[in-house]
Amino acid sequence: MSELSRAERRQRTERRILDTARELFAQRGFERTTIRAVAQAAEVDPALVMQYYGSKQRLFDAAVRVAEPPAGEAGPEELIEELLGSLDVKLGELPPASLAMMRSMLTHPEAAASARGVLGRQIERVGRSLPGERARLRAALMTMIMLGVAVGHQLLELDELRDVPPEDIARLLRPCLQALSEG
């Protein structure tokens, strides 16, 4: 068995720090997650976390970064199917990055700035698929409806959202999203 190169060890360490940060930000939120706690849980020195990321804010930004969907231009119907299809994920076990952002975005200004960036890109992508006037506003409303459902289910644990299958929620949301997509 060959030993890992220095670059491979560095990459594994950085990945371990980032995975640990995602878990802690998801569990504790931005305010209660410290560089020291991340370092301890990742079994590294706090100085190493700072060397890789420079600040808690940059660590958070890296932790909540999610892969963007392909930039293809979907039509309104395909867009609605994509949004409603994502409910299974949003109402299931969310990735730690998504949970971390949701938990922190309402309580910390820097986390809110990160969320605005992610949501802004989502709104831009959705808006490109909508015909007619005020596409960006309609895209923002569609995006925030989906976020609201996820927050109600994941963070507020509303029984009304947790006691029904995602398909039922999707069926009820469809007319609303269709109306917004048409302008």
PDB file of N, CA and C in Angstrom, residues 4-13:
ATOM      1  N   LEU A   4       0.111   8.228   1.176  1.00  0.00           N
ATOM      2  CA  LEU A   4      -0.498   9.371   0.513  1.00  0.00           C
ATOM      3  C   LEU A   4       0.532  10.471   0.320  1.00  0.00           C
ATOM      4  N   SER A   5       0.415  11.188  -0.780  1.00  0.00           N
ATOM      5  CA  SER A   5       1.297  12.328  -1.006  1.00  0.00           C
ATOM      6  C   SER A   5       0.891  13.454  -0.057  1.00  0.00           C
ATOM      7  N   ARG A   6       1.738  14.441   0.045  1.00  0.00           N
ATOM      8  CA  ARG A   6       1.455  15.585   0.905  1.00  0.00           C
ATOM      9  C   ARG A   6       0.171  16.285   0.434  1.00  0.00           C
ATOM     10  N   ALA A   7       0.025  16.430  -0.869  1.00  0.00           N
ATOM     11  CA  ALA A   7      -1.172  17.081  -1.419  1.00  0.00           C
ATOM     12  C   ALA A   7      -2.434  16.283  -1.091  1.00  0.00           C
ATOM     13  N   GLU A   8      -2.352  14.963  -1.163  1.00  0.00           N
ATOM     14  CA  GLU A   8      -3.513  14.119  -0.842  1.00  0.00           C
ATOM     15  C   GLU A   8      -3.863  14.210   0.641  1.00  0.00           C
ATOM     16  N   ARG A   9      -2.849  14.240   1.500  1.00  0.00           N
ATOM     17  CA  ARG A   9      -3.106  14.387   2.944  1.00  0.00           C
ATOM     18  C   ARG A   9      -3.751  15.740   3.230  1.00  0.00           C
ATOM     19  N   ARG A  10      -3.240  16.774   2.581  1.00  0.00           N
ATOM     20  CA  ARG A  10      -3.791  18.122   2.763  1.00  0.00           C
ATOM     21  C   ARG A  10      -5.263  18.140   2.326  1.00  0.00           C
ATOM     22  N   GLN A  11      -5.549  17.528   1.180  1.00  0.00           N
ATOM     23  CA  GLN A  11      -6.912  17.498   0.663  1.00  0.00           C
ATOM     24  C   GLN A  11      -7.845  16.742   1.614  1.00  0.00           C
ATOM     25  N   ARG A  12      -7.387  15.632   2.143  1.00  0.00           N
ATOM     26  CA  ARG A  12      -8.211  14.871   3.100  1.00  0.00           C
ATOM     27  C   ARG A  12      -8.457  15.672   4.372  1.00  0.00           C
ATOM     28  N   THR A  13      -7.429  16.348   4.860  1.00  0.00           N
ATOM     29  CA  THR A  13      -7.576  17.160   6.069  1.00  0.00           C
ATOM     30  C   THR A  13      -8.563  18.293   5.824  1.00  0.00           C
TER      31      THR A  13
END
